[in-house]
Amino acid sequence: MTRKQAWLTALTNRFHKLPGLWRGKVDSNGALTAQILSAITDSILVTDTDLRIVEVNAAFTKITGYTRNEAIGQTPRLLKSGRHGKEFYQRMWSALLVTGKWRGAIWNRRKNGEIYQVWMRISSFKDKTGKTTHFLAIFIDLKHQKALQNQIHLLAYYDSLTGLPNRELFNDRLALALIQAHRDKNKVAVFFLDLDRFKAINDTLGHATGDLLLVAVAHRLSNCLRESDTLARLGGDEFTVILSGINSQAQATTVADKILDCFKQPYTISRRELFICASLGISLFPDHGIDNESLVRHADTAMYQAKQMGMSGYVIYAPSMDLRHEQRLAIENDLREAINENGLKLVYQPQIDIKTGRITTLEALLRWTHPEKGNIPPSHFIPIAEESGLIFEIGSWILDTACTQVVAWREKYGLDLCVAINITGLQLRNGKLVERIQKALDKARLPPAALELEITENVLMDDSRETIKTLEHIKRLGIKIVIDDFGIGFSSLNHIKRFSIDKLKIDKSFIDDLNYVDGDKQLVKTIINMTHDLSLVATAEGIEKQDQLRELEIFGCDMAQGFLICAPQPASEMDSLLLNNAPWHRCFDTQDTFNADSSLIME
Ligand code: C2E
Ligand code: MG
Ligand code: MG
């Protein structure tokens, strides 16, 4: 018995006990019964044996349009639609007389003339002697019932936010697609798509904006797929696609390109333009799996791989990735442990003023020596720290440690040293960065002008309100902003002007080719001139050769950093460098090319 049936039985029993109610007598329980009647959402109609209506409830009035007063004293013919013939009513009555019950669908007419169909259950009531005293009809509007069923279906199989199929329906459809592909001997592609930085958008711009963005993404994605493809939302910012009836991997990658194109244009959400990228992993039936579970898992693994490569892209699953995925999770756990057990260290790399040869700034660079794996490069673990959210804790520690350390050197050696700290886009988009910086400056008593924040060009491309607000706030505090790895990203001069940047650090790749490729020489010269035209300071990083430094000096570059001058050093090794802050070429053996071995030892 369903809950609803149990409830109706209980109600019917109650009517048995209170026959006086619909004869107009109010007994001690009458008020309660009236309340129960009005609370029931199914329509109720009670007649005596002359078929005169003696009671109806509020739901009856709602569905039929007749008030209680209009209905009482009338016969149920009041509701007749004219759609049923005599035999219909005869069958109903004979069932009622023989079994005391009737149930079925019946067409009725509302007071306003509208015809509607209800599902009706009628039971007769008998007194102690077995004589029928009343009839009780309970009915529901079938249109509403169907809508309800549809709603239940929608809730069970569709995502309520985007209206896309949910995991349940996705699995059903994938299972069907696999059976069909097996029969037709063709392929099925499963895409696993995850939005990059979605968590940050949600955290900084709020869930309402996040939701609107998901809806907009769902809409754009649906538009670039065929009717026969399934686009589903598994939850959060994870979408999946089933491409059935394909014959080759190339067909899948063509669609992958189309999907990624959906992220080239910004999304306008609440009159704000948001750039978002996505990482896409692809697995194919039967090549990478023959069941739902393995295909989805492998597409997910490939997606992780795509994420690691950065910037909107797709990757097709390969078995070798499984290991990498697990290794990644292991690294995340080990990193967590390293944070708790002070396993992270900072090293410092000097930047010199090319004119004077003296150190003006120290860039703090993170080092992690894993107990078993040895040194893990920051380029390897910082993306994992970002993805897991550990970057916030690590970032705070870097700020505190580097600021305190540089203040100690400033005081010890009487130098006007600056410290440069690398900041990721995620840190910048998180509303707490300014507060964290302020705390670190106060704690260390470092003047804001002595702090430089290095951000990569692509971070500037993020026009989110939070990023703009944070950068403006940082500038107002008097902190300098540096564009790191300049030249390899996508920033425009417009962005650079807009954010009032202080310094550009020309990427190592341009410096590397300085001596060989004429074109790059010109490029570096142009970048330096442009930097000066914008009243910014030009820094060159990754200088390994004397010739490179010489060229840069001729081009008028202001600052230099690289192994030629000094490799990153642990704090304990910095004293000899900072003592007197002698121009670097007097400090080190003048050499044409830095010695990689000795540099590594220094690091
Ligand atoms: P970056 O900020 O551009 O840092 C410069 C990188 O180039 C450093 O690598 C440095 O050791 C290396 N380098 C400096 N001079 C030379 C040279 O002459 N030749 C060569 N081959 N390399 C040189 P590192 O420390 O491995 O850092 C790599 C990147 O990781 C950094 O690039 C930065 O984006 C990121 N990173 C490092 N430390 C941190 C940190 O504390 N926080 C954040 N958010 N990112 C960091
Ligand atoms: Mg840097
Ligand atoms: Mg750099």
XYZ file of C-alpha atoms and ligand atoms in Angstrom:
651
model
C 0.000 0.000 0.000
C 1.416 3.380 -0.948
C 1.525 6.223 1.535
C -1.267 7.923 -0.339
C -3.476 4.833 -0.263
C -2.874 4.440 3.466
C -3.844 8.040 4.001
C -7.072 7.618 2.004
C -7.990 4.471 3.959
C -7.447 6.324 7.216
C -9.580 9.164 5.935
C -12.343 6.829 4.818
C -12.363 5.211 8.255
C -12.688 8.616 9.791
C -15.760 9.329 7.642
C -17.262 6.071 8.842
C -16.919 7.282 12.372
C -18.372 10.720 11.700
C -21.470 10.237 9.568
C -23.115 13.236 11.235
C -20.663 15.651 9.709
C -22.141 15.817 6.244
C -25.622 15.953 7.646
C -24.691 19.318 9.007
C -24.255 18.186 12.605
C -21.118 19.470 14.226
C -19.943 17.031 16.844
C -16.914 17.493 19.115
C -14.576 16.380 16.324
C -16.346 18.378 13.641
C -13.992 21.303 13.620
C -11.030 18.987 13.297
C -12.659 17.047 10.477
C -13.460 20.289 8.646
C -9.817 21.263 8.944
C -8.693 17.909 7.635
C -11.094 18.198 4.711
C -9.826 21.590 3.734
C -6.203 20.492 3.981
C -6.652 17.547 1.630
C -5.458 18.410 -1.847
C -7.669 15.783 -3.537
C -11.241 16.913 -4.207
C -13.896 15.385 -1.957
C -17.641 15.209 -2.514
C -20.125 13.443 -0.174
C -23.744 12.703 -1.063
C -26.607 11.099 0.771
C -28.473 8.184 -0.740
C -30.734 10.579 -2.659
C -27.495 11.736 -4.285
C -27.837 15.191 -2.768
C -24.425 16.708 -2.087
C -23.967 17.090 1.683
C -20.268 18.042 1.865
C -17.412 19.163 -0.351
C -13.935 20.408 0.487
C -11.842 23.376 -0.652
C -10.063 21.316 -3.320
C -13.502 20.518 -4.810
C -14.217 24.235 -5.170
C -10.824 24.783 -6.718
C -11.243 22.152 -9.390
C -14.986 22.539 -10.170
C -15.411 26.255 -9.617
C -18.491 25.688 -7.371
C -18.435 26.995 -3.818
C -19.593 24.798 -0.959
C -22.886 26.687 -0.759
C -23.480 26.328 -4.491
C -22.787 22.609 -4.372
C -24.639 21.525 -1.249
C -28.139 20.311 -2.005
C -27.333 19.742 -5.694
C -26.720 16.328 -7.268
C -23.380 15.345 -8.888
C -25.119 15.970 -12.217
C -23.935 19.520 -11.571
C -20.544 18.325 -12.791
C -21.729 16.326 -15.787
C -19.817 16.933 -18.998
C -22.200 15.174 -21.380
C -19.294 13.117 -22.683
C -20.419 9.834 -21.148
C -23.437 7.837 -22.262
C -26.085 6.188 -20.080
C -24.246 2.847 -20.011
C -21.236 4.480 -18.398
C -23.320 5.625 -15.417
C -25.168 2.336 -15.280
C -21.869 0.458 -14.969
C -20.734 2.845 -12.277
C -23.920 2.361 -10.253
C -23.979 -1.371 -10.545
C -20.377 -1.542 -9.322
C -21.254 0.714 -6.415
C -24.307 -1.288 -5.486
C -22.568 -4.645 -5.724
C -19.090 -3.902 -4.362
C -19.641 -0.570 -2.638
C -16.820 0.905 -4.743
C -16.117 2.385 -8.166
C -13.011 3.884 -9.642
C -12.144 5.245 -13.056
C -11.452 8.244 -15.240
C -14.385 10.525 -15.821
C -14.933 13.713 -17.793
C -16.521 16.564 -15.825
C -17.454 20.137 -16.611
C -16.313 23.109 -14.546
C -18.631 25.953 -13.592
C -16.990 28.014 -16.360
C -17.927 25.352 -18.898
C -14.455 23.919 -19.327
C -14.329 20.152 -19.620
C -11.660 18.269 -17.700
C -10.830 14.710 -16.824
C -10.479 13.390 -13.301
C -9.531 10.140 -11.705
C -12.398 9.338 -9.316
C -12.844 6.819 -6.527
C -16.325 6.414 -5.050
C -17.160 4.368 -1.967
C -20.442 3.840 -0.213
C -20.923 4.142 3.526
C -23.173 1.823 5.465
C -24.607 2.077 8.938
C -24.520 -0.679 11.572
C -27.447 -2.451 9.978
C -25.642 -2.551 6.616
C -27.807 0.121 5.037
C -26.038 2.564 2.704
C -26.142 6.072 4.153
C -23.662 8.074 2.038
C -21.422 8.059 -0.970
C -17.912 9.529 -0.846
C -16.163 10.566 -4.080
C -12.507 11.502 -4.076
C -11.038 12.776 -7.300
C -7.947 14.362 -8.797
C -7.433 16.385 -11.957
C -5.660 14.091 -14.381
C -4.004 16.986 -16.145
C -2.299 17.982 -12.898
C -1.466 14.388 -12.216
C 0.233 14.064 -15.582
C 2.083 17.317 -14.987
C 3.161 15.928 -11.632
C 4.368 12.737 -13.214
C 6.228 14.738 -15.812
C 7.742 16.778 -13.036
C 8.839 13.646 -11.215
C 10.347 12.368 -14.443
C 12.100 15.685 -14.950
C 13.473 15.658 -11.418
C 14.693 12.116 -11.744
C 16.372 12.463 -15.145
C 17.173 16.101 -15.727
C 19.375 18.627 -14.052
C 17.127 21.267 -12.526
C 19.544 24.163 -13.155
C 20.371 23.690 -16.826
C 17.562 21.389 -17.929
C 20.158 19.010 -19.377
C 20.016 15.245 -18.801
C 21.551 14.327 -15.457
C 23.921 11.489 -14.604
C 21.051 8.990 -14.488
C 19.780 9.741 -17.973
C 23.322 10.089 -19.293
C 24.070 6.560 -18.091
C 20.870 5.210 -19.655
C 21.623 6.853 -22.965
C 25.260 5.790 -22.933
C 24.294 2.171 -22.260
C 21.874 2.321 -25.197
C 24.437 3.990 -27.450
C 26.973 1.256 -26.640
C 24.514 -1.521 -27.476
C 23.701 0.164 -30.764
C 27.351 0.836 -31.628
C 28.217 -2.773 -30.853
C 25.451 -3.903 -33.201
C 26.340 -1.423 -35.960
C 30.095 -1.908 -35.480
C 30.827 1.785 -35.061
C 32.233 4.004 -32.336
C 30.906 6.118 -29.489
C 32.862 9.039 -28.057
C 32.456 10.128 -24.466
C 33.573 13.663 -23.626
C 34.243 14.778 -20.102
C 34.349 18.535 -19.872
C 35.307 20.559 -16.845
C 35.349 24.336 -16.703
C 38.671 25.837 -15.685
C 38.586 28.266 -12.771
C 34.868 27.776 -12.225
C 35.361 27.322 -8.502
C 37.119 30.668 -8.351
C 34.240 32.375 -10.174
C 31.795 30.807 -7.788
C 33.863 31.792 -4.765
C 34.496 35.335 -5.817
C 31.422 36.374 -7.800
C 28.911 34.305 -5.891
C 26.871 31.206 -6.599
C 24.117 33.088 -8.411
C 26.635 34.258 -11.043
C 28.140 30.773 -11.141
C 24.709 29.289 -11.795
C 23.970 31.761 -14.583
C 27.297 30.964 -16.167
C 26.569 27.233 -16.064
C 23.221 27.822 -17.750
C 24.867 29.971 -20.432
C 27.579 27.365 -21.020
C 24.946 24.600 -21.256
C 23.053 26.668 -23.802
C 26.103 27.339 -25.964
C 27.238 23.735 -25.820
C 23.790 22.428 -26.790
C 23.825 24.696 -29.819
C 27.014 23.213 -31.187
C 25.869 19.580 -30.901
C 23.493 17.526 -33.032
C 20.014 16.598 -31.794
C 21.138 12.991 -31.578
C 24.093 13.758 -29.291
C 23.566 13.811 -25.558
C 24.903 16.672 -23.503
C 24.547 16.035 -19.778
C 25.544 17.802 -16.599
C 26.937 15.465 -14.002
C 27.033 18.114 -11.304
C 29.117 21.183 -10.459
C 30.947 22.362 -13.545
C 31.245 18.912 -15.075
C 29.535 18.222 -18.378
C 29.586 15.064 -20.456
C 28.756 14.436 -24.090
C 27.870 11.216 -25.896
C 28.598 11.208 -29.626
C 27.094 8.116 -31.140
C 27.190 6.735 -34.661
C 30.722 7.914 -35.406
C 33.354 5.950 -37.286
C 36.602 7.636 -36.433
C 38.492 9.503 -33.766
C 38.743 12.439 -36.159
C 34.983 12.897 -36.055
C 35.189 13.172 -32.282
C 38.025 15.696 -32.344
C 36.167 17.868 -34.861
C 33.312 18.122 -32.379
C 35.804 18.704 -29.539
C 37.174 21.705 -31.460
C 33.659 23.022 -31.933
C 32.951 22.645 -28.236
C 36.127 24.452 -27.259
C 35.248 27.248 -29.682
C 32.268 27.924 -27.412
C 34.740 29.319 -24.898
C 36.546 31.729 -27.212
C 33.997 34.476 -26.769
C 33.299 35.872 -23.318
C 30.058 35.069 -21.521
C 27.987 38.059 -20.565
C 26.537 37.388 -17.155
C 24.711 40.145 -15.291
C 26.172 42.682 -17.725
C 29.687 41.502 -16.922
C 31.941 39.783 -19.435
C 33.454 36.562 -18.150
C 36.145 34.606 -19.925
C 36.137 30.954 -19.075
C 38.059 28.036 -20.501
C 37.322 24.352 -20.413
C 39.379 21.190 -20.367
C 38.043 18.273 -22.306
C 38.911 14.579 -22.082
C 37.810 12.057 -24.699
C 37.409 8.299 -24.515
C 36.175 6.079 -27.317
C 34.144 2.894 -27.446
C 35.383 0.238 -28.044
C 39.017 1.479 -28.087
C 39.222 2.697 -24.479
C 36.458 0.768 -22.788
C 33.350 -1.199 -23.487
C 31.158 -0.122 -20.572
C 29.853 3.117 -19.112
C 32.045 3.066 -16.073
C 35.400 2.665 -17.816
C 34.561 5.097 -20.620
C 33.565 7.841 -18.194
C 36.554 7.175 -15.941
C 38.947 7.300 -18.865
C 37.420 10.460 -20.296
C 37.803 11.977 -16.821
C 41.464 10.947 -16.673
C 42.068 12.473 -20.108
C 40.326 15.642 -18.934
C 42.773 15.882 -16.012
C 45.586 15.567 -18.463
C 44.112 18.388 -20.548
C 43.830 20.512 -17.424
C 47.458 19.966 -16.603
C 48.417 21.267 -20.021
C 46.508 24.470 -19.267
C 44.388 26.735 -21.472
C 41.307 25.275 -23.134
C 42.213 22.051 -24.860
C 41.249 18.454 -25.357
C 43.154 15.234 -24.781
C 42.291 11.733 -25.966
C 42.658 9.037 -23.355
C 45.765 6.826 -23.379
C 46.346 3.995 -20.872
C 49.593 5.603 -19.681
C 47.534 8.444 -18.204
C 46.036 6.327 -15.450
C 49.279 6.328 -13.602
C 49.758 10.058 -14.003
C 46.303 10.713 -12.612
C 47.071 8.652 -9.540
C 50.481 10.229 -9.184
C 48.800 13.588 -9.230
C 46.521 12.656 -6.381
C 49.520 11.301 -4.480
C 51.362 14.591 -5.042
C 48.394 16.506 -3.695
C 48.443 14.431 -0.496
C 52.206 14.753 -0.128
C 51.978 18.499 -0.674
C 49.423 18.738 2.100
C 51.844 16.909 4.347
C 54.727 19.149 3.280
C 52.703 22.229 4.290
C 51.998 20.790 7.714
C 55.560 19.656 8.288
C 57.369 22.742 6.985
C 58.599 20.870 3.963
C 58.395 23.931 1.708
C 61.273 26.365 1.431
C 61.900 29.654 -0.325
C 64.959 30.500 -2.357
C 65.792 33.997 -3.557
C 67.070 35.080 -6.943
C 68.571 38.566 -7.314
C 67.568 41.053 -9.969
C 70.153 43.690 -10.704
C 69.921 47.186 -12.014
C 71.855 46.847 -15.291
C 73.313 50.363 -15.013
C 74.763 49.979 -11.522
C 75.123 46.191 -11.418
C 73.622 46.188 -7.928
C 70.867 44.016 -6.549
C 67.607 45.915 -6.186
C 65.088 43.090 -5.903
C 65.007 39.479 -4.786
C 62.485 37.165 -6.339
C 61.175 34.581 -3.874
C 60.831 31.163 -5.529
C 59.259 28.156 -3.924
C 61.096 24.865 -3.437
C 59.759 21.506 -2.383
C 62.049 18.613 -1.677
C 59.907 15.511 -1.580
C 61.148 12.883 0.912
C 61.250 10.191 -1.810
C 60.947 11.954 -5.140
C 63.469 14.685 -4.422
C 63.046 18.193 -5.852
C 59.682 18.740 -7.461
C 59.670 21.849 -9.688
C 57.117 24.548 -8.854
C 55.748 24.388 -12.388
C 54.733 20.849 -11.524
C 53.157 21.259 -8.107
C 51.746 24.803 -8.231
C 48.945 23.840 -10.647
C 48.081 20.988 -8.268
C 48.127 23.406 -5.357
C 45.762 25.651 -7.311
C 43.403 22.879 -8.216
C 43.207 21.593 -4.664
C 42.929 25.051 -3.118
C 46.177 24.531 -1.164
C 47.602 27.555 -2.966
C 45.892 29.920 -0.529
C 47.630 28.468 2.479
C 50.926 28.200 0.612
C 50.536 31.746 -0.737
C 50.017 33.171 2.748
C 53.070 31.365 4.026
C 55.183 32.690 1.120
C 54.021 36.260 1.750
C 54.817 36.069 5.469
C 58.155 34.313 5.029
C 59.478 36.413 2.155
C 58.415 39.756 3.647
C 59.930 38.923 7.036
C 63.153 37.691 5.431
C 63.598 40.745 3.227
C 62.969 43.114 6.142
C 65.708 41.293 8.062
C 68.153 41.849 5.164
C 67.064 45.441 4.657
C 67.782 46.158 8.291
C 70.962 44.100 8.546
C 72.594 45.554 5.438
C 70.867 48.939 5.270
C 69.645 48.234 1.737
C 66.527 49.465 0.010
C 65.761 45.928 -1.168
C 62.487 44.930 -2.794
C 60.989 41.451 -2.778
C 59.135 39.983 -5.750
C 56.511 37.336 -5.062
C 54.758 35.243 -7.691
C 50.971 35.251 -7.438
C 48.644 32.952 -9.328
C 45.422 34.022 -10.989
C 43.412 32.025 -8.507
C 44.937 33.904 -5.575
C 44.126 37.168 -7.291
C 40.524 36.237 -7.867
C 40.043 35.198 -4.297
C 38.739 38.199 -2.397
C 41.093 37.654 0.549
C 44.414 38.431 -1.182
C 44.568 42.121 -0.263
C 43.839 41.319 3.356
C 46.555 38.638 3.357
C 49.110 40.992 1.804
C 48.271 43.766 4.248
C 48.699 41.362 7.147
C 52.073 40.156 5.864
C 53.308 43.734 5.337
C 52.168 44.802 8.808
C 53.621 41.748 10.494
C 56.991 42.115 8.769
C 56.899 45.949 8.804
C 57.799 46.041 5.122
C 56.879 49.253 3.250
C 54.362 48.424 0.468
C 56.650 50.055 -2.112
C 59.205 47.314 -1.407
C 56.822 44.576 -2.484
C 56.394 43.486 -6.102
C 53.766 41.000 -7.171
C 54.529 38.992 -10.297
C 51.539 37.853 -12.276
C 51.525 36.226 -15.682
C 49.996 37.941 -18.690
C 47.053 35.615 -18.887
C 45.922 36.642 -15.451
C 45.395 40.115 -16.882
C 43.062 38.689 -19.479
C 40.649 37.805 -16.743
C 38.368 40.791 -16.631
C 36.424 39.517 -13.655
C 35.336 42.236 -11.290
C 37.199 40.578 -8.450
C 40.526 40.594 -10.343
C 40.120 44.238 -11.364
C 39.112 45.245 -7.858
C 42.001 43.377 -6.268
C 44.587 44.791 -8.675
C 43.306 48.330 -8.149
C 43.373 47.859 -4.400
C 46.927 46.495 -4.545
C 47.987 49.513 -6.589
C 46.361 51.909 -4.140
C 48.412 50.355 -1.352
C 51.560 51.343 -3.289
C 52.572 47.770 -4.161
C 54.172 47.212 -7.574
C 52.697 44.920 -10.185
C 54.973 43.051 -12.566
C 54.002 41.101 -15.670
C 55.992 37.885 -15.585
C 56.960 35.835 -18.653
C 55.917 38.719 -20.880
C 55.568 37.949 -24.588
C 54.282 34.404 -24.498
C 50.751 35.080 -23.304
C 47.775 36.856 -24.712
C 47.663 40.209 -22.996
C 47.103 43.320 -25.029
C 48.607 46.734 -24.514
C 45.163 47.770 -23.503
C 45.221 45.440 -20.540
C 48.657 46.602 -19.519
C 47.617 50.249 -19.612
C 44.367 49.596 -17.859
C 45.891 47.888 -14.857
C 48.700 50.411 -14.364
C 51.454 47.865 -14.349
C 54.915 48.862 -13.100
C 57.260 46.373 -14.757
C 57.430 43.939 -17.641
C 59.619 40.869 -17.329
C 60.532 39.707 -20.824
C 60.211 35.956 -21.033
C 63.322 33.800 -21.082
C 62.450 32.366 -24.508
C 63.182 35.778 -26.144
C 66.420 36.147 -24.227
C 67.520 32.620 -25.233
C 67.387 33.457 -28.918
C 68.865 36.915 -28.542
C 72.240 35.929 -29.932
C 71.051 33.765 -32.754
C 67.841 34.985 -34.262
C 67.915 38.406 -35.732
C 64.148 38.690 -35.611
C 64.045 38.151 -31.861
C 66.716 40.746 -31.326
C 64.465 43.245 -32.996
C 61.542 41.973 -30.983
C 63.336 42.350 -27.661
C 64.435 45.848 -28.664
C 60.851 46.733 -29.576
C 59.484 45.312 -26.316
C 61.991 47.342 -24.324
C 61.149 50.528 -26.260
C 57.460 49.891 -25.855
C 57.918 49.270 -22.136
C 59.646 52.613 -21.825
C 56.994 54.355 -23.923
C 54.466 53.096 -21.411
C 56.709 54.431 -18.615
C 57.312 50.948 -17.278
C 60.485 49.268 -16.126
C 61.885 46.582 -18.464
C 63.350 43.463 -16.883
C 64.916 40.540 -18.705
C 64.818 37.115 -17.094
C 66.684 33.892 -17.733
C 69.946 35.552 -18.756
C 72.578 32.871 -19.036
C 75.179 34.489 -21.302
C 77.315 37.545 -21.120
C 76.381 38.424 -24.728
C 72.732 38.455 -23.869
C 73.331 40.894 -21.041
C 75.460 43.068 -23.277
C 72.723 43.252 -25.937
C 70.134 44.038 -23.302
C 72.298 46.824 -21.950
C 72.632 48.286 -25.460
C 68.838 48.118 -25.896
C 68.429 50.059 -22.675
C 66.895 47.263 -20.607
C 66.661 48.346 -16.982
C 66.894 45.164 -14.944
C 68.403 41.720 -15.351
C 67.882 38.347 -13.723
C 69.316 34.968 -14.602
C 71.757 32.243 -13.799
C 74.574 34.338 -15.301
C 74.123 36.798 -12.481
C 73.014 34.423 -9.788
C 70.874 31.315 -9.493
C 68.169 31.232 -6.817
C 69.807 30.882 -3.389
C 68.600 29.665 -0.021
C 68.313 32.503 2.497
C 71.417 31.263 4.336
C 73.544 31.860 1.206
C 72.429 35.405 0.606
C 74.622 37.197 3.145
C 77.791 37.222 1.056
C 75.840 38.688 -1.842
C 74.126 41.375 0.127
C 77.111 42.465 2.157
C 78.005 45.855 0.665
C 75.799 44.959 -2.299
C 78.752 45.178 -4.637
C 78.035 45.330 -8.364
C 77.549 41.727 -9.444
C 80.492 41.375 -11.852
C 82.837 42.214 -9.023
C 81.121 39.770 -6.775
C 81.348 36.783 -9.118
C 83.979 35.574 -11.481
C 83.267 37.276 -14.764
C 82.283 34.515 -17.099
C 80.892 34.385 -20.572
C 78.384 31.698 -19.805
C 77.143 30.619 -16.426
C 78.316 27.230 -15.310
C 75.225 25.068 -14.983
C 76.865 22.752 -12.454
C 78.004 25.456 -10.098
C 74.663 27.169 -10.430
C 72.877 24.029 -9.397
C 75.119 23.699 -6.392
C 74.256 27.247 -5.419
C 70.577 26.499 -5.746
P 59.120 32.618 -12.900
O 58.427 33.449 -11.892
O 59.237 33.167 -14.269
O 60.497 32.285 -12.272
C 61.659 32.212 -12.969
C 62.050 30.811 -13.158
O 63.165 30.739 -14.010
C 62.494 30.131 -11.873
O 62.202 28.756 -12.012
C 63.993 30.313 -11.900
O 64.686 29.353 -11.138
C 64.257 30.124 -13.356
N 65.439 30.824 -13.796
C 65.941 31.992 -13.376
N 67.040 32.319 -14.073
C 67.222 31.338 -14.995
C 68.200 31.105 -16.011
O 69.097 31.874 -16.255
N 68.053 29.968 -16.732
C 67.068 29.086 -16.507
N 67.002 27.989 -17.237
N 66.121 29.278 -15.565
C 66.210 30.397 -14.829
P 61.415 28.023 -10.926
O 61.850 28.480 -9.597
O 61.448 26.600 -11.288
O 59.971 28.594 -11.127
C 59.253 28.326 -12.257
C 57.952 29.050 -12.186
O 57.167 28.531 -11.116
C 58.102 30.515 -11.872
O 58.391 31.188 -13.013
C 56.770 30.831 -11.299
O 55.817 31.005 -12.339
C 56.432 29.571 -10.555
N 56.789 29.783 -9.161
C 57.970 29.608 -8.559
N 57.874 29.929 -7.251
C 56.606 30.334 -7.052
C 55.889 30.822 -5.918
O 56.419 30.995 -4.833
N 54.565 31.109 -6.089
C 53.975 30.973 -7.283
N 52.698 31.292 -7.380
N 54.617 30.545 -8.377
C 55.930 30.227 -8.264
Mg 58.364 35.215 -11.478
Mg 59.151 34.328 -15.444
